[in-house]
Short mmCIF file of C-alpha atoms and ligand atoms in Angstrom, two decimals:
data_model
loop_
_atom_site.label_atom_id
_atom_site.label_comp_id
_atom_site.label_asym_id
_atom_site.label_seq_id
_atom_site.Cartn_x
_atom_site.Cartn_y
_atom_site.Cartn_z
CA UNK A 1 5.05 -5.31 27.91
CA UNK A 2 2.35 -7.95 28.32
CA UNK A 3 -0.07 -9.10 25.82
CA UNK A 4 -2.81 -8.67 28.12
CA UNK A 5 -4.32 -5.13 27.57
CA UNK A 6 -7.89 -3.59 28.15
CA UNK A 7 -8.24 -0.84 25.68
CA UNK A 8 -10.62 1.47 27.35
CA UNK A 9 -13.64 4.02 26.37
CA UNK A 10 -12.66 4.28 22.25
CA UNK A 11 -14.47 4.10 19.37
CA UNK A 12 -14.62 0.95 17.80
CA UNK A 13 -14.76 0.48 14.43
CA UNK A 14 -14.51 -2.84 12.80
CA UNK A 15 -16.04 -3.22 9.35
CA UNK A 16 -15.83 -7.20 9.43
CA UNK A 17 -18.23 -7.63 11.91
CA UNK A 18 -20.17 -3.68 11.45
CA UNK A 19 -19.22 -2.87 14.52
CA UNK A 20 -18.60 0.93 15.02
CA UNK A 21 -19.55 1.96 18.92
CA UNK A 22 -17.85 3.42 22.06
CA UNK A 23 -16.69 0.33 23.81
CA UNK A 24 -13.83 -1.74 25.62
CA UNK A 25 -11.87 -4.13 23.80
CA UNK A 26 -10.28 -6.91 26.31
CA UNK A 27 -6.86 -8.81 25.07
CA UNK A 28 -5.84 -11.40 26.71
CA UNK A 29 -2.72 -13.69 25.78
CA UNK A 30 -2.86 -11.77 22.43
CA UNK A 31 -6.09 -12.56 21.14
CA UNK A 32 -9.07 -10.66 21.19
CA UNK A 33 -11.35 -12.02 24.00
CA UNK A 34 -14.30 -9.58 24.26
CA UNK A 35 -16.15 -5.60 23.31
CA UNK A 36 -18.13 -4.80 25.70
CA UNK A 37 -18.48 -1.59 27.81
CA UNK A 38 -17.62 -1.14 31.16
CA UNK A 39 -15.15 -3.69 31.12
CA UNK A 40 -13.18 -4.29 34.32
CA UNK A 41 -9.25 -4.50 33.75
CA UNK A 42 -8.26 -7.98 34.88
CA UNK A 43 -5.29 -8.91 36.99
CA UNK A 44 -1.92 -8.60 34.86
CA UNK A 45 -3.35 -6.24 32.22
CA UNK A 46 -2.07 -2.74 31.71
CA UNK A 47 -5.08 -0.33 30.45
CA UNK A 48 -4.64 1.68 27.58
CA UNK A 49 -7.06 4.94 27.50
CA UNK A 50 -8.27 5.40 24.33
CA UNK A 51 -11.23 8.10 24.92
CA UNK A 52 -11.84 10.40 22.05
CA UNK A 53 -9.29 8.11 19.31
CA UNK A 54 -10.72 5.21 17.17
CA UNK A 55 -9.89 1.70 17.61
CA UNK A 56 -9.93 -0.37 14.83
CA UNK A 57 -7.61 -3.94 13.48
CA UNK A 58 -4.38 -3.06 12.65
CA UNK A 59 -4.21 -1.99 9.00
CA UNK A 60 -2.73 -4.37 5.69
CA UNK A 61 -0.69 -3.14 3.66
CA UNK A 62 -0.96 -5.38 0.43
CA UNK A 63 2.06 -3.40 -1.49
CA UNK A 64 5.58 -2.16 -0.30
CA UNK A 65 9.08 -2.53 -0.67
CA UNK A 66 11.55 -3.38 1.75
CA UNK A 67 14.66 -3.49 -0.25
CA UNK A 68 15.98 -6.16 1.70
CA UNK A 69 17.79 -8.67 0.68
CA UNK A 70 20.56 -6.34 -1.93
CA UNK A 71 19.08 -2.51 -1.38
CA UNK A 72 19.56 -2.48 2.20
CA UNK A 73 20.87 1.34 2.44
CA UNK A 74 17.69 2.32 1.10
CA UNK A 75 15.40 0.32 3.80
CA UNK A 76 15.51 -3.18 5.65
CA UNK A 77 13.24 -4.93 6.83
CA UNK A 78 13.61 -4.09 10.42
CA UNK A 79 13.29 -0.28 9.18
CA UNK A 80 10.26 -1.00 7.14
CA UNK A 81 8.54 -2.90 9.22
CA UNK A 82 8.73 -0.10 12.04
CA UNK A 83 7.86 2.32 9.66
CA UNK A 84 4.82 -0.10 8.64
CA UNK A 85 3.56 -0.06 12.51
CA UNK A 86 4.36 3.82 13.13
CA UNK A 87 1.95 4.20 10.52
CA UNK A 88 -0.65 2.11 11.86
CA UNK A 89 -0.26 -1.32 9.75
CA UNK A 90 0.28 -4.94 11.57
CA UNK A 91 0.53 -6.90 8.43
CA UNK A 92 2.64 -5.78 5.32
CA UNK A 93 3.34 -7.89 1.79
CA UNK A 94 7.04 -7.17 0.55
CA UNK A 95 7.71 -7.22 -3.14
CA UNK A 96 10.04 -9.20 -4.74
CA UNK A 97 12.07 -6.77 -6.60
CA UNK A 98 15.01 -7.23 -4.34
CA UNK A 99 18.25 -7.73 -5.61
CA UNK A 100 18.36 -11.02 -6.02
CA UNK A 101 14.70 -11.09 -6.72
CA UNK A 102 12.56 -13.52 -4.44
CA UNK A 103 12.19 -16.11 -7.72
CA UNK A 104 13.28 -18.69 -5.64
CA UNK A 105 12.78 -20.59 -2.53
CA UNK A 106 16.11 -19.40 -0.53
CA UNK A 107 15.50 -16.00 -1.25
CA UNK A 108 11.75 -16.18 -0.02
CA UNK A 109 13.69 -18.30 2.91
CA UNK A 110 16.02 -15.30 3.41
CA UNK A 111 13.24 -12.83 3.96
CA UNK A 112 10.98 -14.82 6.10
CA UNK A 113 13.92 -15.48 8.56
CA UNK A 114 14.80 -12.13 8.73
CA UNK A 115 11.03 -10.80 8.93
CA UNK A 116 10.77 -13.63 12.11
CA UNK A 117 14.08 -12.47 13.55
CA UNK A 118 13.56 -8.27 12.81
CA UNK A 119 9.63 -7.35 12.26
CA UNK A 120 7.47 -6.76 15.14
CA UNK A 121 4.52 -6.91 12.79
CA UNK A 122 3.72 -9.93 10.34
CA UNK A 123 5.33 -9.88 6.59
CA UNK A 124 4.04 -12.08 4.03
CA UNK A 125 6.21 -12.71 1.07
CA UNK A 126 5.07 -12.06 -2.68
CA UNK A 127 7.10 -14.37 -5.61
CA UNK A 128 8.31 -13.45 -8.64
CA UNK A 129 6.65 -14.38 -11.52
CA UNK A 130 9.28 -14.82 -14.03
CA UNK A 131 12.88 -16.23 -13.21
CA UNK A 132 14.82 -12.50 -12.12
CA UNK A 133 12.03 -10.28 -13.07
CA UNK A 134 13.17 -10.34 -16.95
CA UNK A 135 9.89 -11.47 -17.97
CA UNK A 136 11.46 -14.51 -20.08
CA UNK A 137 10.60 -17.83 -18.10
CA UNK A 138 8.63 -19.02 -15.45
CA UNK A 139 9.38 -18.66 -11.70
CA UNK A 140 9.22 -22.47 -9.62
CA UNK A 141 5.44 -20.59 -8.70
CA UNK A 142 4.23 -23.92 -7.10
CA UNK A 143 7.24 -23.97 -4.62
CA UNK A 144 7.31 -20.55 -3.97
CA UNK A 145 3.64 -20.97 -2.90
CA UNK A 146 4.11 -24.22 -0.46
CA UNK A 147 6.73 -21.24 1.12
CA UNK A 148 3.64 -19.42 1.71
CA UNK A 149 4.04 -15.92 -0.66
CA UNK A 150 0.51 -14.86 -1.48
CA UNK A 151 0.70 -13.60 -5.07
CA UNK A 152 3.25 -13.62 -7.51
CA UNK A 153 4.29 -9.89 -8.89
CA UNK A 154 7.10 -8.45 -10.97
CA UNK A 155 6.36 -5.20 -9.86
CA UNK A 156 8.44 -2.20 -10.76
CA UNK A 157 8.58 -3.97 -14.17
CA UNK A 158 5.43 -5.05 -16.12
CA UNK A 159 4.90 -8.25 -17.52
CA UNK A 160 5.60 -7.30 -21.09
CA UNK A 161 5.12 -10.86 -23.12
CA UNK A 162 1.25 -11.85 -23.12
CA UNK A 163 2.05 -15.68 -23.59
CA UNK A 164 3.99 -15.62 -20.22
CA UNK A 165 1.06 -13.34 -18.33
CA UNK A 166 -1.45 -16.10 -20.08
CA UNK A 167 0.90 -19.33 -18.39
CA UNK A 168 1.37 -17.15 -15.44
CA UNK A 169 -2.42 -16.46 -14.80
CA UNK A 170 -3.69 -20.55 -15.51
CA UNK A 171 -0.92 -21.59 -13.29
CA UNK A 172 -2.06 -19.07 -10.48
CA UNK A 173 -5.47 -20.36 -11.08
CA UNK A 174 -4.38 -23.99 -10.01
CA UNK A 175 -2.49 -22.66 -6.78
CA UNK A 176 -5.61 -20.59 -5.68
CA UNK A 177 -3.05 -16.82 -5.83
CA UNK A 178 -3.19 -13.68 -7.85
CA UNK A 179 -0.92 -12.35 -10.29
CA UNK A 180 -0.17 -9.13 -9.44
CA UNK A 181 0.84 -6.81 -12.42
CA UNK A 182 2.60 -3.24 -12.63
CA UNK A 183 0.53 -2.23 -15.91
CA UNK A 184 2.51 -0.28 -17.91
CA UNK A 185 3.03 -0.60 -22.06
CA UNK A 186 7.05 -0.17 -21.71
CA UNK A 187 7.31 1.19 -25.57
CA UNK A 188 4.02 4.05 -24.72
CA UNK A 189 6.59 4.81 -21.37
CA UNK A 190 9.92 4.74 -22.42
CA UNK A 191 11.89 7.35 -21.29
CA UNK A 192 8.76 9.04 -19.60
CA UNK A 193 9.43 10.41 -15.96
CA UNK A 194 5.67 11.68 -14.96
CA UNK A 195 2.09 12.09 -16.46
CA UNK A 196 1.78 13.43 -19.95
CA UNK A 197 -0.37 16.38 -19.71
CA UNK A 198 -0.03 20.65 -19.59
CA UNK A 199 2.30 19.96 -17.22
CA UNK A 200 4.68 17.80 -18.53
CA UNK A 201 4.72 19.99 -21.60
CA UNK A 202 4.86 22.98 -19.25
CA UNK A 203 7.97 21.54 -17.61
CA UNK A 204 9.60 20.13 -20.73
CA UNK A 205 9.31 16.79 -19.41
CA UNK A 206 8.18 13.34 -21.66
CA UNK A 207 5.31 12.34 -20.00
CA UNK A 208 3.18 8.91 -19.93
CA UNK A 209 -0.05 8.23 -20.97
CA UNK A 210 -2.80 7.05 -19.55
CA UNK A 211 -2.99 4.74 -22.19
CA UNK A 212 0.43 3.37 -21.45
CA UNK A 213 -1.32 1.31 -18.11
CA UNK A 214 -4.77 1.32 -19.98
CA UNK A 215 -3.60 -1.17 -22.45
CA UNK A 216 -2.46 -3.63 -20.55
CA UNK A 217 -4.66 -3.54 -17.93
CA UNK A 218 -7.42 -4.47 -20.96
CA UNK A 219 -5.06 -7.26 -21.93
CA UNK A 220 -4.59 -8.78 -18.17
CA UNK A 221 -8.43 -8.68 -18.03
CA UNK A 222 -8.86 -10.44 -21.11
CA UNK A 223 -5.98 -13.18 -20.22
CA UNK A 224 -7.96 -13.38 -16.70
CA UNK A 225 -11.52 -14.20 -18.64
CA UNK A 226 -9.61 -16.96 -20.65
CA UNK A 227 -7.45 -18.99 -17.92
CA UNK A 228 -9.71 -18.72 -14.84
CA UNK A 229 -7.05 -16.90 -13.02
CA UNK A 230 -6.61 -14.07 -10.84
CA UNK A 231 -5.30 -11.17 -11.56
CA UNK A 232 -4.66 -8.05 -9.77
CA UNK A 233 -4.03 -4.59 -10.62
CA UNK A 234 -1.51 -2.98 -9.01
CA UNK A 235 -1.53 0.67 -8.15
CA UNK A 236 -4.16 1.65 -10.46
CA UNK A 237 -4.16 5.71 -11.97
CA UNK A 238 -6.74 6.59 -14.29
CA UNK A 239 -10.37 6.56 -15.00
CA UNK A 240 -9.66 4.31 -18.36
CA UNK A 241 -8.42 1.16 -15.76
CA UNK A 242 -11.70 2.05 -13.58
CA UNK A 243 -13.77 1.45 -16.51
CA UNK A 244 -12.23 -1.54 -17.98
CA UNK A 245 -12.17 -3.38 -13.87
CA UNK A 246 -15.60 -2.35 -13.52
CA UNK A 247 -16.93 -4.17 -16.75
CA UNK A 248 -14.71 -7.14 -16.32
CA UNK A 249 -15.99 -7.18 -12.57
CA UNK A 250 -19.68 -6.76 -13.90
CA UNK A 251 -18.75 -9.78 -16.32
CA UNK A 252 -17.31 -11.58 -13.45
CA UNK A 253 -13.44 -11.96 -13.88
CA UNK A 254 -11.32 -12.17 -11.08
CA UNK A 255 -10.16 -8.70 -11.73
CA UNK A 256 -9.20 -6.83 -8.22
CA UNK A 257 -7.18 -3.99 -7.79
CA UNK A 258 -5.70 -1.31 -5.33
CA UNK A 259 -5.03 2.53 -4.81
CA UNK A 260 -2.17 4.55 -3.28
CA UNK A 261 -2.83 7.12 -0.88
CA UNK A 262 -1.47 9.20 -3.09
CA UNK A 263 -2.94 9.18 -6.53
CA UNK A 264 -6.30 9.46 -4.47
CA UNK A 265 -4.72 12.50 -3.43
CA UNK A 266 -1.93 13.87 -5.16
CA UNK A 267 -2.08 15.58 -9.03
CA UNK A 268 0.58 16.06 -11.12
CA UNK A 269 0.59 19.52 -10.75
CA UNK A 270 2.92 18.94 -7.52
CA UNK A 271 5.70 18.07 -9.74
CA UNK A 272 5.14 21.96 -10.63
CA UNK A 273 5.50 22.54 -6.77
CA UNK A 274 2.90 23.99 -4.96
CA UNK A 275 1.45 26.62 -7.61
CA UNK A 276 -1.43 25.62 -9.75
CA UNK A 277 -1.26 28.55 -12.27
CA UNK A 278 0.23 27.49 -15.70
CA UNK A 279 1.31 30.94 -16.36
CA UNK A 280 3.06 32.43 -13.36
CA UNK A 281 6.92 31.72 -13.34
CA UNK A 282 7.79 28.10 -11.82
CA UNK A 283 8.55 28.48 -8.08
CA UNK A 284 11.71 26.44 -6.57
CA UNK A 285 9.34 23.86 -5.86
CA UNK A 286 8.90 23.04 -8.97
CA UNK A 287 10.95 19.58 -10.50
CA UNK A 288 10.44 17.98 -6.81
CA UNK A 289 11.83 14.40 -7.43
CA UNK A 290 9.96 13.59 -4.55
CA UNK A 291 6.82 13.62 -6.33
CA UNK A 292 8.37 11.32 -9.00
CA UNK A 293 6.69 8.17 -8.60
CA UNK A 294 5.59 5.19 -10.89
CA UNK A 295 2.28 5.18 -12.43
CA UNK A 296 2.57 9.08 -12.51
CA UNK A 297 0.62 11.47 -10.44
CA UNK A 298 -2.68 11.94 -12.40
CA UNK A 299 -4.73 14.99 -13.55
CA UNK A 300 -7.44 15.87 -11.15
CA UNK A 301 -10.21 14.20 -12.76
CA UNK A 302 -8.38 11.00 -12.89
CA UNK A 303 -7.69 11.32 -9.19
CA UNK A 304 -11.91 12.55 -8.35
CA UNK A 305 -12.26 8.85 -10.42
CA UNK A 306 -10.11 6.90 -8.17
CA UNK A 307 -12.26 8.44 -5.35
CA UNK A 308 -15.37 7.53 -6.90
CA UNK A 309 -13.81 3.95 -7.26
CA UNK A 310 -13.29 3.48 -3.44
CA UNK A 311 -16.69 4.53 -3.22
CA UNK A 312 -18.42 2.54 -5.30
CA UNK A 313 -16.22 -0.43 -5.08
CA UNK A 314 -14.44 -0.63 -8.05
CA UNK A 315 -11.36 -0.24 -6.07
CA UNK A 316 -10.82 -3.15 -3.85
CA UNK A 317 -8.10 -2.44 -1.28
CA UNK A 318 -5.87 0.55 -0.65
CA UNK A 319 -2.30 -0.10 -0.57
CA UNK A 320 1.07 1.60 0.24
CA UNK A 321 3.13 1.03 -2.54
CA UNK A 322 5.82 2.15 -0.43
CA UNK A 323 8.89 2.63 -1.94
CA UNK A 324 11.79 3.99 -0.25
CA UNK A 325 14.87 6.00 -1.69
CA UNK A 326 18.46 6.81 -0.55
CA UNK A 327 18.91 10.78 -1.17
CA UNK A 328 21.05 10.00 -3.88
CA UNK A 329 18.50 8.52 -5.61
CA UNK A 330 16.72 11.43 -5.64
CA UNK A 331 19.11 14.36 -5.49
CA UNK A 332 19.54 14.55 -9.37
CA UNK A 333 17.48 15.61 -12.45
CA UNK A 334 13.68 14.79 -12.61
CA UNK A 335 15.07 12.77 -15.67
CA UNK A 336 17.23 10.92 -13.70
CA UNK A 337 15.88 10.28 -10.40
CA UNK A 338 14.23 7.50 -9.04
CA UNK A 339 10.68 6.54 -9.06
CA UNK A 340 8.51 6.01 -5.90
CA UNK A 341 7.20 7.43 -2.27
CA UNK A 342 8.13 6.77 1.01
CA UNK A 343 4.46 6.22 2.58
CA UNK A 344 4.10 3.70 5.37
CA UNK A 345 4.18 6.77 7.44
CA UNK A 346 2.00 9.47 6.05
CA UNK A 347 -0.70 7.28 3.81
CA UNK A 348 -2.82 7.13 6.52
CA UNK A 349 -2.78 10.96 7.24
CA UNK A 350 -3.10 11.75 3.86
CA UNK A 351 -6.27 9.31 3.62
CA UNK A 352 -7.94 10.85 6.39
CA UNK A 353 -7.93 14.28 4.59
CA UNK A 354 -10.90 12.89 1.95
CA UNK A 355 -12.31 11.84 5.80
CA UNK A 356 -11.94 15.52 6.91
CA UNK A 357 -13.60 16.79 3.49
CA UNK A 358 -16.28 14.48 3.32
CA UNK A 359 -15.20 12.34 0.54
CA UNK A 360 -15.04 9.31 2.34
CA UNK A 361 -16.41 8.06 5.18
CA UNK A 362 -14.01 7.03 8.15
CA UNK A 363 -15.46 3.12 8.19
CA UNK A 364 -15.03 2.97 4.32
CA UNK A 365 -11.70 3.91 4.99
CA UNK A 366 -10.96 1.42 7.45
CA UNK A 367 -12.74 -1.60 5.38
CA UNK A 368 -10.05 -0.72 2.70
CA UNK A 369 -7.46 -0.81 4.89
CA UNK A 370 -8.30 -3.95 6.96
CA UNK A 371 -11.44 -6.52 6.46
CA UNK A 372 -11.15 -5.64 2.52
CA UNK A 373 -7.15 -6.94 1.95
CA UNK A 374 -8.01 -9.86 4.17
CA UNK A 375 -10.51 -11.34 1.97
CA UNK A 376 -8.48 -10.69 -0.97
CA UNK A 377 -5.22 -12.69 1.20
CA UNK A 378 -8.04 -14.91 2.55
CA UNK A 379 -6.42 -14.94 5.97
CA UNK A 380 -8.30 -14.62 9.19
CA UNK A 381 -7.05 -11.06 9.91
CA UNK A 382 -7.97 -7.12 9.82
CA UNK A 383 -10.68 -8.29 12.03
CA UNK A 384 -11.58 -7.47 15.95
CA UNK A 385 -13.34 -10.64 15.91
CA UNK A 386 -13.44 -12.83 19.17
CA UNK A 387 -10.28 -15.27 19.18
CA UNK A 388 -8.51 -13.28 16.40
CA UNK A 389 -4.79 -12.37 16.64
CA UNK A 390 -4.68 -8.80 18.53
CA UNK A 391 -3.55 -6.88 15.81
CA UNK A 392 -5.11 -3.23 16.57
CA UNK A 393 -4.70 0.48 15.64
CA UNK A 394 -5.75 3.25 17.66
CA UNK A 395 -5.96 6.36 16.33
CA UNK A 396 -6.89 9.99 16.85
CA UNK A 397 -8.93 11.42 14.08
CA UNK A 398 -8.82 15.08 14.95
CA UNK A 399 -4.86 15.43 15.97
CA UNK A 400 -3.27 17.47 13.48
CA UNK A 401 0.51 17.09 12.65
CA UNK A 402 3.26 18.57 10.17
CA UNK A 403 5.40 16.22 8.27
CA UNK A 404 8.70 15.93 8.80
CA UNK A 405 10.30 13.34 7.16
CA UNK A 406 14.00 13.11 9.34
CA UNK A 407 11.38 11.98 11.80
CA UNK A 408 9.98 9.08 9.62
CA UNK A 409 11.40 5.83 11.31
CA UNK A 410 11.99 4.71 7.55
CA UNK A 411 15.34 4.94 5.76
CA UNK A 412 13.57 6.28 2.98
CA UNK A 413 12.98 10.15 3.76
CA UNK A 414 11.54 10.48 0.23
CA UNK A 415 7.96 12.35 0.34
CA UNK A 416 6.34 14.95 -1.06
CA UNK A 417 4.14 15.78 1.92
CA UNK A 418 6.85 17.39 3.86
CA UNK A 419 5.77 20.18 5.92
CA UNK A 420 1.90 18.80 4.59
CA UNK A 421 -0.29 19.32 7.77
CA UNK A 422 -2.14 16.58 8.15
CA UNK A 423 -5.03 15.83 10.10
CA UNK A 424 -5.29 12.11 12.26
CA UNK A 425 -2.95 10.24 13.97
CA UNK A 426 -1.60 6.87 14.69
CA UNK A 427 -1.19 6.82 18.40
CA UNK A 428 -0.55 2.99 19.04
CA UNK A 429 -0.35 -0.22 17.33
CA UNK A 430 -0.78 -3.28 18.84
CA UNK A 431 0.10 -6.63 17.61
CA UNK A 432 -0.50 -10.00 18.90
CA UNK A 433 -1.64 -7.37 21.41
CA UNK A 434 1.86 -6.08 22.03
CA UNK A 435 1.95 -2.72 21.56
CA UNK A 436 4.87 -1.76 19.46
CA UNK A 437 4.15 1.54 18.35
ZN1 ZN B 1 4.59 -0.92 -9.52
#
């Protein structure tokens, strides 16, 4: 495999520069060198037909987890990252809820080394804000940052005290990254295993509120306004945290935030299985701990909001929030099992389906995905831009496919989408234009 490759006769979308036309895209040495049609392949360059797919950069995924170092049956890094590229991302951001947590500089070490000796695509680090995740004291935030992590997060856990979120966010603001926060009131959650709603009561199951991430999303904002800093909102669920970003934004608070593929298309009425009907009997579907996943699937009209969002740019990025499960995890009660979605390898397909209905338009969908998370990481990438890093995905928007997940190249088998047809697929990823996918 060389890193010279003329991609032939696709479309070419790249929202960074507005392009979207049938063209050639020339690589050479792994950079981009030109788009231009009718391109003659050069000497040493293989030719990659991409007539009738979309070319576009190769997708960032600001949100996943690769379980590795400590959780390594559930996914590693080399397994993620594959997953990452099968599904059409080149760059990915692990979270630092390993076990130990990346709070300090040899575990950030660890991960790098194995991203640089395992990943074909590139991984960028996020810290720990507080020493183990407990939320009690301080992370070393300045070292972690000369390591080169691009937020600081204790995702999977919220940051519960708002005197640490305040020191958190002013000493983000001095090293120029984001605090990245899994909003969540733990006493409004407690115990809660999906969305409180009909169907939670229908299924005897303690739900969450929407208040629950409401609450502290208002606080975050509020502790933003007052230090100067950054904060980000991870995975955001309801119409209440659209509201409160969208005034904060208007007031101009470095609020940002991000969306799942699948509370922009997913309802809690999947934990029911497939029926929507509250009064036929529960099919054998219903309890799926695959659709158990942290914030809670939402109620329709929360999920038409987070639509709207992407639309009218409340919602900054898209990401995975990948989170991969051994089958133990999830073989149990909907009490007991796990939270989170394998979805490096289906989040695409699933997005494409508000493409296919006319929700979204295909280069909105791509700007989410690519020249959006790069402004927020401030890196020169998710761009087809002359002299960038050949990180590209091709894809074909009209394939249609069935999910299976024993086929996902991710340990973590854990979707709801199996046997889901889906319409577009990822049919090669290049980066540093090598194509590894
Ligand atoms: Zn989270």
């Amino acid at each position: 495999m060389t890193a010279n490759v003329l991609i032939k006769g696709g479309r070419i979308i790249d929202p960074s520069q507005s392009v979207d036309e049938i063209s050639d895209l020339l690589v050479t040495n792994g950079v981009i060198t030109e788009i231009k049609t009718s391109l003659d392949r050069p000497r040493n360059s293989e030719v990659f037909d991409a007539e009738g797919k979309i070319v576009c950069p190769g997708f960032i995924d600001l949100h996943c987890h690769l379980r590795e170092p400590g959780e390594e049956y559930k996914e590693t890094i080399e397994t993620g990252t594959a997953a990452a590229a099968a599904g059409g991302f080149t760059t990915v951001c692990a979270m630092p809820n390993t076990v130990p947590a990346m709070d300090n500089q040899s575990v950030v070490e660890y991960v790098l080394k194995k991203a640089k000796e395992t990943a074909q695509i590139r991984v960028l680090p996020i810290g720990c804000v507080t020493v183990g995740r407990k939320g009690k004291q301080l992370s070393e935030m300045s070292e972690l940052a000369e390591l080169g992590v691009i937020g600081f997060s204790d995702d999977g856990d919220p940051i519960e005290d708002s005197n640490i979120m305040r020191q958190a966010l002013s000493y983000s603001a001095g090293l120029k990254l984001p605090i990245i926060n899994h909003c969540e009131v733990p006493t409004l959650a407690h115990g809660a295993s999906m969305n409180e709603g009909w169907v939670s009561n229908r299924l005897g199951l303690k739900g969450m509120p929407n208040s629950a991430e409401e609450i502290m999303v208002a606080r975050d904002l509020s502790l933003a306004e007052l230090t100067g800093g950054h904060i980000h909102i991870a995975h955001v669920s309801t119409m209440g945290t659209l509201n409160l970003i969208k005034a904060a934004k208007a007031r101009g608070i470095r609020g940002t935030c991000e969306v799942t593929p699948h509370h922009l298309t997913l309802s809690e009425t999947l934990v029911m299985g497939p029926t929507e009907d509250s009064f036929v009997p529960l099919s054998r579907d219903a309890y799926n701990t695959n659709a158990k996943v942290n914030p809670p699937l939402r109620n329709q009209s929360d999920v038409r909001s987070m639509v709207e969002g992407l639309q009218n740019g409340t919602i900054d990025v898209i990401a995975t929030d990948h989170a991969p499960h051994n089958q133990v995890d999830k073989t149990t009660t909907f009490q007991d099992a796990a939270f989170g979605i394998s979805v490096l390898e289906t989040g695409f397909g699933s997005l494409m389906t508000l493409v296919d209905n006319g929700h979204i338009d295909v280069n909105t969908l791509i700007k989410k995905l690519t020249a959006d998370p790069a402004k927020l990481l401030g890196m020169d990438i998710g761009s087809l831009k002359k002299g960038n890093s050949a990180d590209i995905t091709v894809f074909d928007p009209s394939e249609t496919w069935i999910v299976n997940p024993q086929t996902f190249l991710s340990k973590g088998k854990n979707t709801p989408l199996e046997g889901t047809l889906l319409k577009g697929k990822i049919k090669a990823t290049f980066f540093k234009g090598r194509k590894i996918y």
